[in-house]
Backbone as a chain_set.jsonl record, in Angstrom:
{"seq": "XXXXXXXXXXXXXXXXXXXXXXXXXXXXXXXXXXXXXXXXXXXXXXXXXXXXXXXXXXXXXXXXXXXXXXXXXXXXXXXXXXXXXXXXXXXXXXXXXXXXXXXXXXXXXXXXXXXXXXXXXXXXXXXXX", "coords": {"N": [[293.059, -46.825, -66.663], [292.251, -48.004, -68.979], [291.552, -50.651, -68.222], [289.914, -50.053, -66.095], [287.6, -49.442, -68.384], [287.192, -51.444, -69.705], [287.41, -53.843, -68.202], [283.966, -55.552, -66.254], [281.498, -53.294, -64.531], [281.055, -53.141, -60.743], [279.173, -54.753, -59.472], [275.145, -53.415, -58.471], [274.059, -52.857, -55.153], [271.924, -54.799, -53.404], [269.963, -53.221, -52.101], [270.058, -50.788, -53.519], [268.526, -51.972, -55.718], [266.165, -52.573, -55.039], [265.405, -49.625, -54.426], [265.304, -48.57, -56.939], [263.381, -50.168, -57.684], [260.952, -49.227, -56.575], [261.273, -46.554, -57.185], [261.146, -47.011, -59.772], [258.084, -48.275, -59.759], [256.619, -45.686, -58.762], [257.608, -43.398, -60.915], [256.035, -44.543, -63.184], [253.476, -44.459, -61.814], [252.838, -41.756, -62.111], [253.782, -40.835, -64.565], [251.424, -42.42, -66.185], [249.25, -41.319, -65.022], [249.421, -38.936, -66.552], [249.358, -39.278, -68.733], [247.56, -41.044, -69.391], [245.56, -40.498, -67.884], [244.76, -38.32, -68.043], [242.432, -36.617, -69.603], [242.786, -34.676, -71.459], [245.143, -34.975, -72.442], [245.392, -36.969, -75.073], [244.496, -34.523, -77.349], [246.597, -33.425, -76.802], [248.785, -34.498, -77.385], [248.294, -35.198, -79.98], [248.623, -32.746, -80.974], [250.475, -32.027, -80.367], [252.652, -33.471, -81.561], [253.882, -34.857, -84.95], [251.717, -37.156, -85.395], [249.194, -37.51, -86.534], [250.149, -37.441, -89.109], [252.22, -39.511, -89.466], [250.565, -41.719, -89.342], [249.578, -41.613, -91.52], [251.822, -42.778, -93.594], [253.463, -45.484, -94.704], [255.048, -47.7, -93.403], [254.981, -49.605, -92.098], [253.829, -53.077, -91.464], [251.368, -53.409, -90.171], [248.48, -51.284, -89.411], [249.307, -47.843, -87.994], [247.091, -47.256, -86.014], [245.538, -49.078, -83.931], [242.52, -48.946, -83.488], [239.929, -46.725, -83.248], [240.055, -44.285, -80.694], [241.892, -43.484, -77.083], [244.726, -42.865, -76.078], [246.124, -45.926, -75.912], [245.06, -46.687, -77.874], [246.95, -46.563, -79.611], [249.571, -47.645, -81.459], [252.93, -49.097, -80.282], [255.372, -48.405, -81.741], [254.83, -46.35, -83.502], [254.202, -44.345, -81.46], [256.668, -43.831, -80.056], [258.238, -43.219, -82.668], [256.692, -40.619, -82.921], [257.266, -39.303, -81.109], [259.833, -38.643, -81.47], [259.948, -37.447, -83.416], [259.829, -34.741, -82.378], [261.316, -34.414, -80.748], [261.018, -34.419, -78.293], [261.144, -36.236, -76.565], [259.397, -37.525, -74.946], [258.35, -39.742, -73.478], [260.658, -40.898, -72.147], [261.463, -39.649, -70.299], [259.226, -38.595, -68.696], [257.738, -38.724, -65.583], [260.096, -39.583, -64.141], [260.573, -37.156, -62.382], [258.91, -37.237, -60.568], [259.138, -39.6, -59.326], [262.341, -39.341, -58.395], [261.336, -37.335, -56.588], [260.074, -38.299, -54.915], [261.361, -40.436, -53.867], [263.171, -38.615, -52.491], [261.378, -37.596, -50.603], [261.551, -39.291, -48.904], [263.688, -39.397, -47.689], [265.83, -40.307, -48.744], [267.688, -39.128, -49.914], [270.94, -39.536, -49.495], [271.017, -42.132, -50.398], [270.753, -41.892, -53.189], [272.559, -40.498, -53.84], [274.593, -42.354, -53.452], [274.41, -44.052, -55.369], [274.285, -42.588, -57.567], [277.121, -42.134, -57.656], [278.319, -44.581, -57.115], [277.091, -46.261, -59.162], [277.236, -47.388, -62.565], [275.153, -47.9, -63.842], [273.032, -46.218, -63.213], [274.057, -43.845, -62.839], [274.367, -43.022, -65.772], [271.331, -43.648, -66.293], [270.152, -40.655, -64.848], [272.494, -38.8, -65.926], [271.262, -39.054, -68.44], [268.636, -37.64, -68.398]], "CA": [[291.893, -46.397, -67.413], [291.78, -49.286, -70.054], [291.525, -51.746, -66.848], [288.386, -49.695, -65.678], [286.96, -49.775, -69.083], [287.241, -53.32, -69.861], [286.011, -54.723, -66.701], [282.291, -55.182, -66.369], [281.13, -52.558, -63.772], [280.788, -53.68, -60.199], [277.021, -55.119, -59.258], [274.905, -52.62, -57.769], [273.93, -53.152, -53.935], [270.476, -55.138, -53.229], [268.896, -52.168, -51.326], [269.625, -50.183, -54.532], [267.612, -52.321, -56.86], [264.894, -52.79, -54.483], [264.564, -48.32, -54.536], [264.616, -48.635, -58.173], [261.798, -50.678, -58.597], [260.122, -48.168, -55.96], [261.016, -45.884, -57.729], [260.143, -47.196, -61.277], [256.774, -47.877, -59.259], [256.09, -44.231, -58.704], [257.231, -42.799, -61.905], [255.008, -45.652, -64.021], [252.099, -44.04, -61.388], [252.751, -40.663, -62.623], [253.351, -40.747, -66.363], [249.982, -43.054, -66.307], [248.418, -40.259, -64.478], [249.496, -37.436, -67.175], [248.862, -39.845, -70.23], [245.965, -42.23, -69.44], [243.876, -40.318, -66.876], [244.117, -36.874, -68.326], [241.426, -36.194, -70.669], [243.2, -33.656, -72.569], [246.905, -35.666, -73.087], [245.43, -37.317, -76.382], [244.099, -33.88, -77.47], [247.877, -32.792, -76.698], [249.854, -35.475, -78.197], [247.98, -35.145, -81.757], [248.657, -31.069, -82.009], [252.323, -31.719, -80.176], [253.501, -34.289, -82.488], [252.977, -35.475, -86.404], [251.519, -38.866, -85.204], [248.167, -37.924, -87.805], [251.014, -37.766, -90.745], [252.924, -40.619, -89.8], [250.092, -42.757, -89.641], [249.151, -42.186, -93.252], [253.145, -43.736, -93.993], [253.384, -47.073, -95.162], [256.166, -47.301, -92.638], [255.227, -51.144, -91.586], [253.219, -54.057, -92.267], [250.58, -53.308, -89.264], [248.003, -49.943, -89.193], [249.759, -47.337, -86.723], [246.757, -47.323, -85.024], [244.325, -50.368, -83.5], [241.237, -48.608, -83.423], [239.641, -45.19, -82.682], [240.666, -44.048, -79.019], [242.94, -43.0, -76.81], [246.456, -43.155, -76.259], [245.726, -46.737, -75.669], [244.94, -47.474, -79.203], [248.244, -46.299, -80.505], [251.109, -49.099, -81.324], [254.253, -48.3, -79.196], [256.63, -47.501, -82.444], [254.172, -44.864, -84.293], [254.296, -43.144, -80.722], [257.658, -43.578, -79.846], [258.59, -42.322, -83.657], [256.018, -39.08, -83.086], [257.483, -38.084, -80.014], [261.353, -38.34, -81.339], [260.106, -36.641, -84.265], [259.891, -33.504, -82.236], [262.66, -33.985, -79.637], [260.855, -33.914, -76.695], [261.143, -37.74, -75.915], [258.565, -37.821, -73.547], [258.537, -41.151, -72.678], [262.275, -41.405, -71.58], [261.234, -38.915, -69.171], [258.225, -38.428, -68.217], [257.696, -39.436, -64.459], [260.991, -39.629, -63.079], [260.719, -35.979, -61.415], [257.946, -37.749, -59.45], [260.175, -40.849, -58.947], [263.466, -38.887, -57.556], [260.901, -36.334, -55.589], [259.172, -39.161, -53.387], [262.622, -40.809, -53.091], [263.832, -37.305, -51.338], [260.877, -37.279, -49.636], [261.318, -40.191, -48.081], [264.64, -39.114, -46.855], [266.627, -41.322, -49.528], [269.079, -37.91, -50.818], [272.157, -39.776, -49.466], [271.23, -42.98, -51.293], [270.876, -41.573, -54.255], [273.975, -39.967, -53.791], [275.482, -42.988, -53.436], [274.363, -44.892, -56.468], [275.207, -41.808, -59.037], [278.545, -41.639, -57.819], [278.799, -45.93, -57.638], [276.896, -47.96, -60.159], [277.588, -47.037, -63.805], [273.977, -47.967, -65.013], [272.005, -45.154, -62.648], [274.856, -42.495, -63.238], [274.005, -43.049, -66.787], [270.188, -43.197, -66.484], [270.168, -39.968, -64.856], [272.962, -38.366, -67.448], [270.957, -38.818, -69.731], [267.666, -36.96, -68.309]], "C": [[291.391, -47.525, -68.306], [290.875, -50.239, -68.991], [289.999, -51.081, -66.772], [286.954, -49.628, -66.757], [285.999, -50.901, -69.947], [286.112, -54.28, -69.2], [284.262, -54.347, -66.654], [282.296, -54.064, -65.0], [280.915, -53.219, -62.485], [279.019, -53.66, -60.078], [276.394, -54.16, -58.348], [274.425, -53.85, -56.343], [272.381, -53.615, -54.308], [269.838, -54.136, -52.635], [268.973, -50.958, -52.909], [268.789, -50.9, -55.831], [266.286, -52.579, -56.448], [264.284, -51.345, -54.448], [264.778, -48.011, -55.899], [263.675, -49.335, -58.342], [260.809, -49.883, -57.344], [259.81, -47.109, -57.096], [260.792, -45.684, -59.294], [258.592, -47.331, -61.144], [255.942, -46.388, -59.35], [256.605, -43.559, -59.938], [256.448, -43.765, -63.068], [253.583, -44.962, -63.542], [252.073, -42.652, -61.986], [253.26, -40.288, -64.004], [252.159, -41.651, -66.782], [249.196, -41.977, -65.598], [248.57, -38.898, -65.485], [248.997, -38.263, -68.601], [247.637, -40.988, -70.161], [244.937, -41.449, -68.565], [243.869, -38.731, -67.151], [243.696, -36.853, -69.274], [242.039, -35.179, -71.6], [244.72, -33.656, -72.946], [246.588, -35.978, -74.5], [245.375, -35.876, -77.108], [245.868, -33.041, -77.862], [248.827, -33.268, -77.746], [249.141, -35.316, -79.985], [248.308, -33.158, -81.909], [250.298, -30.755, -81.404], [253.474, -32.545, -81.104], [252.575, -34.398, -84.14], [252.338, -36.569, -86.226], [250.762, -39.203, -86.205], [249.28, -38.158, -89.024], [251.3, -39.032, -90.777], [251.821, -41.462, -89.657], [249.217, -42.779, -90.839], [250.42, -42.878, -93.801], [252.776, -44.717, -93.829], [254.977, -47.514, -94.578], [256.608, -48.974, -92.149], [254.079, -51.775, -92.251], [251.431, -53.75, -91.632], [249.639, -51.429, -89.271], [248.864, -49.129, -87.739], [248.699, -47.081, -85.842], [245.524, -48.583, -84.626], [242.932, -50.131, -83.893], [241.131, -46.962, -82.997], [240.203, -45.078, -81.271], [241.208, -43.211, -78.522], [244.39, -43.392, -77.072], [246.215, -44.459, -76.274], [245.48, -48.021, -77.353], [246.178, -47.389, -80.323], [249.488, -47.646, -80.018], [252.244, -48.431, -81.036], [255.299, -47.781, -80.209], [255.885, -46.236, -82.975], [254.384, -43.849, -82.65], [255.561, -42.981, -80.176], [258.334, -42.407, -80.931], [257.973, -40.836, -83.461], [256.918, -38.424, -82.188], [259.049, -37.793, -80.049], [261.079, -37.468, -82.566], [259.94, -35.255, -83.469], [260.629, -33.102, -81.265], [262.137, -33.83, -78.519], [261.386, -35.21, -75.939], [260.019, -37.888, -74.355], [258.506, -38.791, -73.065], [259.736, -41.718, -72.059], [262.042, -40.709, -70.816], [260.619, -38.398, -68.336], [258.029, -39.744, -67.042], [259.105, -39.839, -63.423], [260.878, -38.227, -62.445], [259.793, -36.557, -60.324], [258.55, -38.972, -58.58], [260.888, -39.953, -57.845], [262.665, -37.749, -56.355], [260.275, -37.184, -54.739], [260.344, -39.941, -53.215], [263.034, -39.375, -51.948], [262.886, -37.377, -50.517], [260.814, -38.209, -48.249], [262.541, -40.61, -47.495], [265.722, -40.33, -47.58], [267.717, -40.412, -50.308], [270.142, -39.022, -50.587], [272.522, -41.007, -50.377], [271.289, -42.722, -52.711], [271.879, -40.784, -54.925], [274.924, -40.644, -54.403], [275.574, -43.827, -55.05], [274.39, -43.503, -57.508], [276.594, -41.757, -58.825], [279.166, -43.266, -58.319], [278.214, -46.813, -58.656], [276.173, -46.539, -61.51], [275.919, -46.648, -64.255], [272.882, -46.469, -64.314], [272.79, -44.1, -62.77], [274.041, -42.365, -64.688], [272.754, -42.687, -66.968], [270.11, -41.448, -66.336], [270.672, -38.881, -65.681], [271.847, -38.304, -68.117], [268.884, -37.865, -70.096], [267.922, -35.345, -68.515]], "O": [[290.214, -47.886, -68.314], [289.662, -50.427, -69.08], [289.045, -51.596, -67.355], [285.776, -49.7, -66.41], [284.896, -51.08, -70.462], [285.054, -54.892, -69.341], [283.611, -53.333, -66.906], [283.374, -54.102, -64.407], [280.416, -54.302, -62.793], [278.099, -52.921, -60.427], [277.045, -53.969, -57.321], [274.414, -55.081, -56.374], [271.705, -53.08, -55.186], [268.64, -54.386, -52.766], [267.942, -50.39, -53.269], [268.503, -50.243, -56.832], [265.364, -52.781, -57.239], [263.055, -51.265, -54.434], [264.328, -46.889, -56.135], [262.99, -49.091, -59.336], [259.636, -50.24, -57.462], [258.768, -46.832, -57.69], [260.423, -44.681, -59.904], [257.82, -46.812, -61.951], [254.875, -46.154, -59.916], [255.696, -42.773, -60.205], [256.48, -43.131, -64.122], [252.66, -44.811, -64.342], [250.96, -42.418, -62.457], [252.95, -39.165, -64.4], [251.925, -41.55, -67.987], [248.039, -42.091, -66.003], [247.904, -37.894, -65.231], [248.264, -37.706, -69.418], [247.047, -41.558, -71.079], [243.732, -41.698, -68.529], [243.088, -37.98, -66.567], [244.489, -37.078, -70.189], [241.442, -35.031, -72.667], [245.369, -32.777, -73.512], [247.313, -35.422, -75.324], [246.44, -35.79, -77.719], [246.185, -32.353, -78.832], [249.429, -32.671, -78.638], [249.842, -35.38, -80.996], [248.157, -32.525, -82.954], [251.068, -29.839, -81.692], [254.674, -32.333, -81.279], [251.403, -34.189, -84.453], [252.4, -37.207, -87.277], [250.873, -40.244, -86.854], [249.135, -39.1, -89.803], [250.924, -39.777, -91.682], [252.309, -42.528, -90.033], [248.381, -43.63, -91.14], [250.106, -43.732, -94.631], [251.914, -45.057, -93.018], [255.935, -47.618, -95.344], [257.706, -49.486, -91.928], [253.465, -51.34, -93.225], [250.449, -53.832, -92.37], [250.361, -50.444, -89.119], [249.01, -49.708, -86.663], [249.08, -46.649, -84.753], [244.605, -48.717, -85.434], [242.256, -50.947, -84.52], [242.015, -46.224, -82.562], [240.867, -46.027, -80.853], [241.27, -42.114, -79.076], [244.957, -44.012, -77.971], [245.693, -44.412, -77.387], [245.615, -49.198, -77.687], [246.313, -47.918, -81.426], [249.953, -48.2, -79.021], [252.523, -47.317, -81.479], [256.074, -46.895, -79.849], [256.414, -45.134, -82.835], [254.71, -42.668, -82.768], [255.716, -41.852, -79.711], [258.774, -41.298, -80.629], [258.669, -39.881, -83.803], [257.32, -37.271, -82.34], [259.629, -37.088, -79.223], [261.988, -36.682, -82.829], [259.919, -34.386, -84.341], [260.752, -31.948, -80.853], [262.694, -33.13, -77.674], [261.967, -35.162, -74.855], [260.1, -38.269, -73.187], [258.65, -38.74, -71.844], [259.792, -42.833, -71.541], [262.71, -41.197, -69.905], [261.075, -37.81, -67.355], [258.081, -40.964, -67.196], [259.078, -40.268, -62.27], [261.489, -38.453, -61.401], [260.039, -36.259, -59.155], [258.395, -39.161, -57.373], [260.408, -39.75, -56.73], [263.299, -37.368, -55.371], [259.895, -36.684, -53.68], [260.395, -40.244, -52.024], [263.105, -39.439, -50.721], [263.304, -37.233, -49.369], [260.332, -38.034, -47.129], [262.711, -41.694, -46.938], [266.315, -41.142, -46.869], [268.476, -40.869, -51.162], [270.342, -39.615, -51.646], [273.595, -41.178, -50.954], [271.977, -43.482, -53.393], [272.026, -40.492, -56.111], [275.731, -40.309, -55.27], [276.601, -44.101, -55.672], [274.665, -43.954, -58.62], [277.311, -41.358, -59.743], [279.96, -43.483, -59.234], [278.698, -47.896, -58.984], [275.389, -45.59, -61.524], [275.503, -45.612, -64.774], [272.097, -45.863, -65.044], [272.094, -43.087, -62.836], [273.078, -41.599, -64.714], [272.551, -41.662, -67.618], [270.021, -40.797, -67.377], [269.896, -38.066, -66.18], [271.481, -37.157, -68.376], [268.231, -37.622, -71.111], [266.98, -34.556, -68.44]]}, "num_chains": 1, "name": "protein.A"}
C-alpha cells in the first residue's frame, strides 16, 4: 500500500489522451452552448447566484466586471466565487454529460471502462462529478 502510494501513477495510454481531448472538445461545445448562446443563461446566473453583491466587495484590485454584457464581461474569479457561493459549481461540471454521452455513442463504453479502473487522474476526474 505505501509502495502504491508513493510511486507516481503509471502514464495513461496515448489513445486515452487523444479521447480526452475529444472529449474535452465536446463538453467545451456544450457548456458554450448553455452559457454563451443561450439568451436567458445571464438572466439565470444573476437570480441563481450573488454575483450583483459580490461585485459591490472590494474583494481585489480590478472591477469584477469589464463592462456591461454578458457572461463574457465577467472576470473568471467573481464567477467562479458566485457559483461556489451557492454550491452548484457549475463550471466543474457543466458539459461533461455531453462529453461521456457522445463518447458512448460512439461506442467508446469499454474505453472508458478502462481508464476509470487504470489511470488515477480520470478515476478522480469523474469521482469527483
Amino acid at each position: 500500500m505505501l509502495e502504491a502510494t508513493l510511486l507516481p501513477p503509471p502514464p495513461p495510454q496515448p489513445s486515452w489522451r487523444t479521447m480526452m481531448d475529444q472529449m474535452a472538445a465536446d463538453g467545451v461545445s456544450a457548456y458554450r452552448a448553455v452559457v454563451r448562446e443561450n439568451p436567458e443563461f445571464v438572466e439565470y446566473f444573476r437570480q441563481a447566484t450573488p454575483e450583483q453583491e459580490l461585485g459591490r466587495l472590494p474583494l481585489g484590485s480590478r472591477p469584477a466586471k469589464r463592462r456591461e454584457g454578458g457572461v463574457e464581461s465577467l472576470r473568471a474569479i467573481p464567477w467562479i466565487f458566485a457559483w461556489t457561493q451557492t454550491r452548484l459549481m457549475l463550471p466543474a461540471w457543466l458539459g461533461w454529460e455531453a462529453a461521456l454521452s457522445k463518447a458512448l455513442e460512439r461506442g467508446e463504453g469499454t474505453v472508458l471502462a478502462q481508464m476509470r479502473e487504470q489511470w488515477p487522474f480520470f478515476r478522480t476526474r469523474i469521482d469527483m462529478l
